[in-house]
CSV table of C-alpha atoms and ligand atoms in Angstrom, one decimal:
chain,number,residue,atom,x,y,z
A,29,UNK,CA,85.1,99.3,42.4
A,30,UNK,CA,85.3,101.9,45.1
A,31,UNK,CA,87.4,102.9,48.0
A,32,UNK,CA,86.3,105.1,50.9
A,33,UNK,CA,89.1,106.4,53.1
A,34,UNK,CA,88.8,107.8,56.5
A,35,UNK,CA,92.0,109.7,57.2
A,36,UNK,CA,93.1,110.9,60.7
A,37,UNK,CA,89.6,112.0,61.6
A,38,UNK,CA,88.9,113.9,64.8
A,39,UNK,CA,85.5,115.0,65.9
A,40,UNK,CA,84.9,117.3,68.8
A,41,UNK,CA,81.5,118.2,70.1
A,42,UNK,CA,80.8,121.3,72.2
A,43,UNK,CA,79.1,120.2,75.4
A,44,UNK,CA,77.9,122.0,78.5
A,45,UNK,CA,79.4,121.1,81.8
A,46,UNK,CA,77.4,120.7,85.0
A,47,UNK,CA,77.5,124.3,86.0
A,48,UNK,CA,76.7,125.6,82.5
A,49,UNK,CA,80.4,126.0,81.5
A,50,UNK,CA,81.2,125.1,77.9
A,51,UNK,CA,83.6,122.3,77.2
A,52,UNK,CA,84.6,120.0,74.4
A,53,UNK,CA,84.1,116.2,74.0
A,54,UNK,CA,86.4,114.4,71.7
A,55,UNK,CA,84.0,111.8,70.3
A,56,UNK,CA,86.4,110.5,67.6
A,57,UNK,CA,90.2,110.8,68.1
A,58,UNK,CA,92.5,110.4,65.1
A,59,UNK,CA,90.7,107.4,63.4
A,60,UNK,CA,91.9,106.1,60.1
A,61,UNK,CA,90.6,103.1,58.0
A,62,UNK,CA,89.8,102.1,54.4
A,63,UNK,CA,86.6,100.5,53.1
A,64,UNK,CA,87.2,98.6,49.9
A,65,UNK,CA,84.8,97.1,47.4
A,66,UNK,CA,83.9,93.5,48.4
A,67,UNK,CA,85.3,93.8,51.9
A,68,UNK,CA,83.7,94.3,55.3
A,69,UNK,CA,85.3,96.3,58.1
A,70,UNK,CA,83.8,95.8,61.5
A,71,UNK,CA,83.8,98.7,64.0
A,72,UNK,CA,83.4,97.2,67.4
A,73,UNK,CA,83.0,99.1,70.6
A,74,UNK,CA,80.8,99.8,73.6
A,75,UNK,CA,78.1,102.5,73.7
A,76,UNK,CA,79.5,106.0,73.5
A,77,UNK,CA,82.8,104.9,71.9
A,78,UNK,CA,82.3,107.1,68.8
A,79,UNK,CA,80.9,104.5,66.3
A,80,UNK,CA,77.8,106.4,65.2
A,81,UNK,CA,79.7,109.6,65.0
A,82,UNK,CA,82.0,108.0,62.5
A,83,UNK,CA,79.0,106.8,60.5
A,84,UNK,CA,77.5,110.3,60.5
A,85,UNK,CA,80.7,111.8,59.2
A,86,UNK,CA,80.9,109.1,56.4
A,87,UNK,CA,77.4,110.1,55.3
A,88,UNK,CA,78.3,113.8,55.5
A,89,UNK,CA,75.7,114.4,58.2
A,90,UNK,CA,78.5,115.7,60.5
A,91,UNK,CA,81.7,117.5,59.6
A,92,UNK,CA,85.0,116.3,61.0
A,93,UNK,CA,86.8,118.7,63.2
A,94,UNK,CA,90.0,117.7,61.4
A,95,UNK,CA,91.1,115.0,59.0
A,96,UNK,CA,89.5,114.0,55.8
A,97,UNK,CA,87.1,111.6,54.1
A,98,UNK,CA,88.1,110.5,50.6
A,99,UNK,CA,86.1,108.5,48.0
A,100,UNK,CA,88.0,107.1,45.1
A,101,UNK,CA,90.8,109.7,45.6
A,102,UNK,CA,88.5,112.8,45.8
A,103,UNK,CA,87.7,114.6,49.1
A,104,UNK,CA,84.0,113.9,49.9
A,105,UNK,CA,82.0,116.8,48.6
A,106,UNK,CA,79.8,118.9,51.0
A,107,UNK,CA,77.4,120.6,48.6
A,108,UNK,CA,75.3,120.4,45.5
A,109,UNK,CA,75.2,117.9,42.8
A,110,UNK,CA,78.5,116.3,43.9
A,111,UNK,CA,77.1,115.7,47.3
A,112,UNK,CA,74.0,114.1,45.8
A,113,UNK,CA,76.2,111.7,43.8
A,114,UNK,CA,78.3,111.0,46.9
A,115,UNK,CA,75.1,110.1,48.8
A,116,UNK,CA,74.0,107.7,46.2
A,117,UNK,CA,77.4,106.0,46.4
A,118,UNK,CA,77.5,105.8,50.2
A,119,UNK,CA,74.3,104.5,51.8
A,120,UNK,CA,73.3,103.6,55.4
A,121,UNK,CA,71.2,101.1,57.2
A,122,UNK,CA,70.2,102.5,60.6
A,123,UNK,CA,69.8,100.7,63.9
A,124,UNK,CA,66.1,101.2,64.4
A,125,UNK,CA,64.1,100.1,61.4
A,126,UNK,CA,60.9,101.6,62.8
A,127,UNK,CA,62.3,105.1,63.4
A,128,UNK,CA,63.9,105.2,60.0
A,129,UNK,CA,60.6,104.5,58.1
A,130,UNK,CA,57.7,106.9,57.8
A,131,UNK,CA,54.6,105.3,59.4
A,132,UNK,CA,52.3,107.1,56.9
A,133,UNK,CA,53.9,105.9,53.7
A,134,UNK,CA,53.7,102.5,52.1
A,135,UNK,CA,56.7,100.3,51.6
A,136,UNK,CA,56.3,100.8,47.9
A,137,UNK,CA,56.6,104.6,48.4
A,138,UNK,CA,59.7,104.2,50.6
A,139,UNK,CA,61.5,102.3,47.8
A,140,UNK,CA,60.1,104.3,44.8
A,141,UNK,CA,61.3,107.6,46.2
A,142,UNK,CA,65.0,106.9,46.2
A,143,UNK,CA,64.8,105.1,42.9
A,144,UNK,CA,63.2,108.2,41.3
A,145,UNK,CA,65.3,110.7,43.2
A,146,UNK,CA,68.6,109.1,42.1
A,147,UNK,CA,67.4,108.5,38.6
A,148,UNK,CA,67.4,104.7,38.8
A,149,UNK,CA,63.8,104.4,37.6
A,150,UNK,CA,61.2,106.3,35.7
A,151,UNK,CA,57.5,106.6,36.4
A,152,UNK,CA,56.9,103.7,34.0
A,153,UNK,CA,59.6,101.4,35.4
A,154,UNK,CA,59.4,102.2,39.1
A,155,UNK,CA,56.9,99.5,40.1
A,156,UNK,CA,58.9,96.8,38.4
A,157,UNK,CA,62.1,98.2,40.1
A,158,UNK,CA,60.4,98.2,43.5
A,159,UNK,CA,59.4,94.5,43.0
A,160,UNK,CA,63.0,93.7,42.0
A,161,UNK,CA,64.3,95.4,45.2
A,162,UNK,CA,61.9,93.5,47.4
A,163,UNK,CA,63.0,90.3,45.8
A,164,UNK,CA,66.6,91.1,46.4
A,165,UNK,CA,66.0,91.4,50.2
A,166,UNK,CA,63.8,88.2,50.0
A,167,UNK,CA,60.5,89.9,50.8
A,168,UNK,CA,57.3,88.8,49.1
A,169,UNK,CA,54.8,88.5,47.6
A,170,UNK,CA,56.1,91.9,46.3
A,171,UNK,CA,52.7,93.5,45.4
A,172,UNK,CA,51.4,92.6,48.9
A,173,UNK,CA,54.5,93.9,50.7
A,174,UNK,CA,54.7,97.1,48.6
A,175,UNK,CA,51.1,98.1,49.6
A,176,UNK,CA,51.7,97.7,53.3
A,177,UNK,CA,52.7,100.4,55.9
A,178,UNK,CA,55.8,99.8,58.1
A,179,UNK,CA,53.7,98.9,61.2
A,180,UNK,CA,52.2,96.0,59.2
A,181,UNK,CA,55.6,94.3,59.0
A,182,UNK,CA,57.7,92.6,61.6
A,183,UNK,CA,60.9,94.1,62.9
A,184,UNK,CA,63.0,91.9,60.7
A,185,UNK,CA,60.9,92.6,57.6
A,186,UNK,CA,61.2,96.4,58.3
A,187,UNK,CA,64.9,96.1,58.5
A,188,UNK,CA,64.9,94.3,55.1
A,189,UNK,CA,62.9,97.2,53.7
A,190,UNK,CA,65.5,99.6,55.1
A,191,UNK,CA,68.2,97.5,53.4
A,192,UNK,CA,66.3,97.5,50.1
A,193,UNK,CA,66.0,101.3,50.4
A,194,UNK,CA,69.7,101.7,50.9
A,195,UNK,CA,70.3,99.5,47.8
A,196,UNK,CA,67.9,101.6,45.7
A,197,UNK,CA,70.5,104.2,44.6
A,198,UNK,CA,72.9,101.4,43.6
A,199,UNK,CA,75.5,102.4,46.3
A,200,UNK,CA,79.1,101.2,46.3
A,201,UNK,CA,79.6,101.6,50.0
A,202,UNK,CA,77.1,100.5,52.7
A,203,UNK,CA,77.3,101.6,56.3
A,204,UNK,CA,75.3,99.4,58.7
A,205,UNK,CA,75.1,100.9,62.2
A,206,UNK,CA,74.1,98.1,64.6
A,207,UNK,CA,71.7,96.8,62.0
A,208,UNK,CA,70.4,93.9,64.1
A,209,UNK,CA,70.8,95.1,67.7
A,210,UNK,CA,67.1,96.0,67.9
A,211,UNK,CA,65.8,92.8,66.3
A,212,UNK,CA,64.8,89.6,68.1
A,213,UNK,CA,67.9,87.3,68.6
A,214,UNK,CA,66.2,84.6,66.5
A,215,UNK,CA,66.2,86.6,63.3
A,216,UNK,CA,69.5,88.5,63.6
A,217,UNK,CA,71.5,85.9,61.7
A,218,UNK,CA,69.1,85.9,58.8
A,219,UNK,CA,69.5,89.7,58.3
A,220,UNK,CA,73.3,89.5,58.7
A,221,UNK,CA,73.5,86.7,56.2
A,222,UNK,CA,71.4,88.7,53.7
A,223,UNK,CA,73.7,91.7,54.1
A,224,UNK,CA,76.7,89.4,53.5
A,225,UNK,CA,75.1,87.9,50.4
A,226,UNK,CA,74.2,91.3,48.9
A,227,UNK,CA,77.7,92.4,49.6
A,228,UNK,CA,79.1,89.6,47.6
A,229,UNK,CA,76.6,90.0,44.8
A,230,UNK,CA,77.1,93.7,44.4
A,231,UNK,CA,80.8,93.9,45.4
A,232,UNK,CA,79.9,96.5,48.1
A,233,UNK,CA,82.4,97.9,50.6
A,234,UNK,CA,80.7,97.5,54.0
A,235,UNK,CA,81.2,99.1,57.4
A,236,UNK,CA,79.6,96.9,60.0
A,237,UNK,CA,79.1,98.7,63.3
A,238,UNK,CA,78.4,96.5,66.3
A,239,UNK,CA,79.2,95.9,69.9
A,240,UNK,CA,79.2,92.2,69.2
A,241,UNK,CA,82.6,90.7,68.6
A,242,UNK,CA,81.2,87.3,67.7
A,243,UNK,CA,79.3,88.5,64.6
A,244,UNK,CA,82.1,90.9,63.8
A,245,UNK,CA,84.4,87.9,63.6
A,246,UNK,CA,82.0,86.0,61.4
A,247,UNK,CA,81.1,88.8,59.0
A,248,UNK,CA,84.2,90.9,58.6
A,249,UNK,CA,87.6,90.9,56.9
A,250,UNK,CA,89.1,93.4,59.4
A,251,UNK,CA,88.1,94.4,62.9
A,252,UNK,CA,88.7,97.8,64.5
A,253,UNK,CA,88.1,98.0,68.2
A,254,UNK,CA,87.1,101.4,69.4
A,255,UNK,CA,87.4,102.7,72.9
A,256,UNK,CA,86.6,106.2,74.0
A,257,UNK,CA,86.9,107.6,70.5
A,258,UNK,CA,90.1,105.8,69.6
A,259,UNK,CA,90.9,102.7,67.7
A,260,UNK,CA,92.8,100.7,70.3
A,261,UNK,CA,93.3,97.5,68.3
A,262,UNK,CA,92.9,96.4,64.7
A,263,UNK,CA,93.6,93.3,62.6
A,264,UNK,CA,92.1,90.2,61.0
A,265,UNK,CA,89.2,88.8,63.1
A,266,UNK,CA,91.3,85.8,64.2
A,267,UNK,CA,94.2,88.0,65.3
A,268,UNK,CA,91.9,90.4,67.3
A,269,UNK,CA,89.8,87.7,68.9
A,270,UNK,CA,92.3,84.9,69.5
A,271,UNK,CA,95.2,87.2,70.5
A,272,UNK,CA,93.8,90.4,71.9
A,273,UNK,CA,96.4,92.9,73.0
A,274,UNK,CA,94.4,95.7,74.6
A,275,UNK,CA,92.7,95.1,77.9
A,276,UNK,CA,89.4,96.3,76.6
A,277,UNK,CA,89.5,93.8,73.7
A,278,UNK,CA,90.5,91.1,76.1
A,279,UNK,CA,87.3,91.8,78.1
A,280,UNK,CA,85.2,91.8,74.9
A,281,UNK,CA,86.8,88.6,73.7
A,282,UNK,CA,86.2,86.9,77.0
A,283,UNK,CA,82.5,87.9,77.0
A,284,UNK,CA,82.0,86.8,73.4
A,285,UNK,CA,80.8,83.2,73.0
A,286,UNK,CA,83.5,81.4,71.0
A,287,UNK,CA,83.5,77.6,71.0
A,288,UNK,CA,86.8,77.3,69.1
A,289,UNK,CA,88.6,79.4,71.7
A,290,UNK,CA,87.2,77.3,74.6
A,291,UNK,CA,88.4,74.1,72.9
A,292,UNK,CA,91.8,75.6,72.4
A,293,UNK,CA,91.9,76.6,76.1
A,294,UNK,CA,90.9,73.2,77.2
A,295,UNK,CA,93.6,71.6,75.0
A,296,UNK,CA,96.2,74.1,76.5
A,297,UNK,CA,95.1,73.2,80.0
A,298,UNK,CA,95.5,69.5,79.4
A,299,UNK,CA,99.0,69.9,77.8
B,416,ADP,P1,78.4,105.0,69.8
B,416,ADP,O1,77.7,105.0,68.5
B,416,ADP,O2,79.7,104.3,69.8
B,416,ADP,O3,77.5,104.6,71.0
B,416,ADP,P2,78.4,107.9,69.5
B,416,ADP,O4,79.2,108.1,68.3
B,416,ADP,O5,76.9,108.0,69.4
B,416,ADP,O6,78.8,106.5,70.2
B,416,ADP,O7,78.9,109.0,70.7
B,416,ADP,C1,80.2,109.2,71.0
B,416,ADP,C2,80.3,110.3,72.1
B,416,ADP,O8,79.9,111.5,71.5
B,416,ADP,C3,79.4,110.0,73.2
B,416,ADP,O9,80.0,110.5,74.4
B,416,ADP,C4,78.2,110.9,72.9
B,416,ADP,O10,77.5,111.3,74.1
B,416,ADP,C5,78.8,112.1,72.2
B,416,ADP,N1,77.9,112.7,71.2
B,416,ADP,C6,77.4,112.1,70.1
B,416,ADP,N2,76.6,113.0,69.4
B,416,ADP,C7,76.8,114.2,70.0
B,416,ADP,C8,76.2,115.5,69.8
B,416,ADP,N3,75.5,115.8,68.7
B,416,ADP,N4,76.6,116.5,70.7
B,416,ADP,C9,77.3,116.2,71.7
B,416,ADP,N5,77.9,115.0,72.0
B,416,ADP,C10,77.6,114.0,71.2
B,417,MG,MG1,75.8,104.3,68.0
């Protein structure tokens, strides 16, 4: 059971202005939330609102300007063995499954590497463990898939490989940064359902980053709406979607297809 806390985090980037002058861009402005085992928090916001910056800080790829990241009561380590352990506990699925896989390496290699690196398999057990991982993301036949290169798989299959790779170190927290936005609409739900199923089975804490309020509602326990680096609204999915308070959330909720809400509106109009 793990808890990852993001406490009052601020992230400023140094940027160059139009005439070469240096300035500062506040990408994340005083954001706090908690990821708990077995729960999904959805981070919803338009492009540029600071979502991926939050993901990068959670993975220790970027440092907060201020604030802290705390895993099970301990400040997230920045170096050495402790950081390696942190990185096996907190794993990520990226938006673009093609860019995140090396075209020259087989699928088997992509999965064997983290298993060996994080001590979850030995040379003699690694093939079996790779097969097991492929089974968990419902890819098969395992021997066939393991021998292939990324370009020999479909986008959805590649994303399943990326999920399997994230599961290899046996993480407790999974960050999924727009995991289906580059996939065909027809296969998105399958990948999201797989993530939800794995989460239940493994009791993972999940951060689901998306700009899609409809899937956030379906797949999360809590929704945080980001706007220009700040959380402008948060609550249970029903609260946020059926009773949005912030104008930006209202726009999002109106744009999201939601049959229940339309039915409620029609009833209200008749009354
Ligand atoms: P999102 O994932 O919600 O689309 P990002 O977190 O990628 O948003 O970006 C938030 C803001 O920070 C954007 O204005 C973006 O241009 C800026 N930004 C992101 N990374 C950097 C960087 N390395 N240097 C400067 N600005 C950055
Ligand atoms: Mg992003």
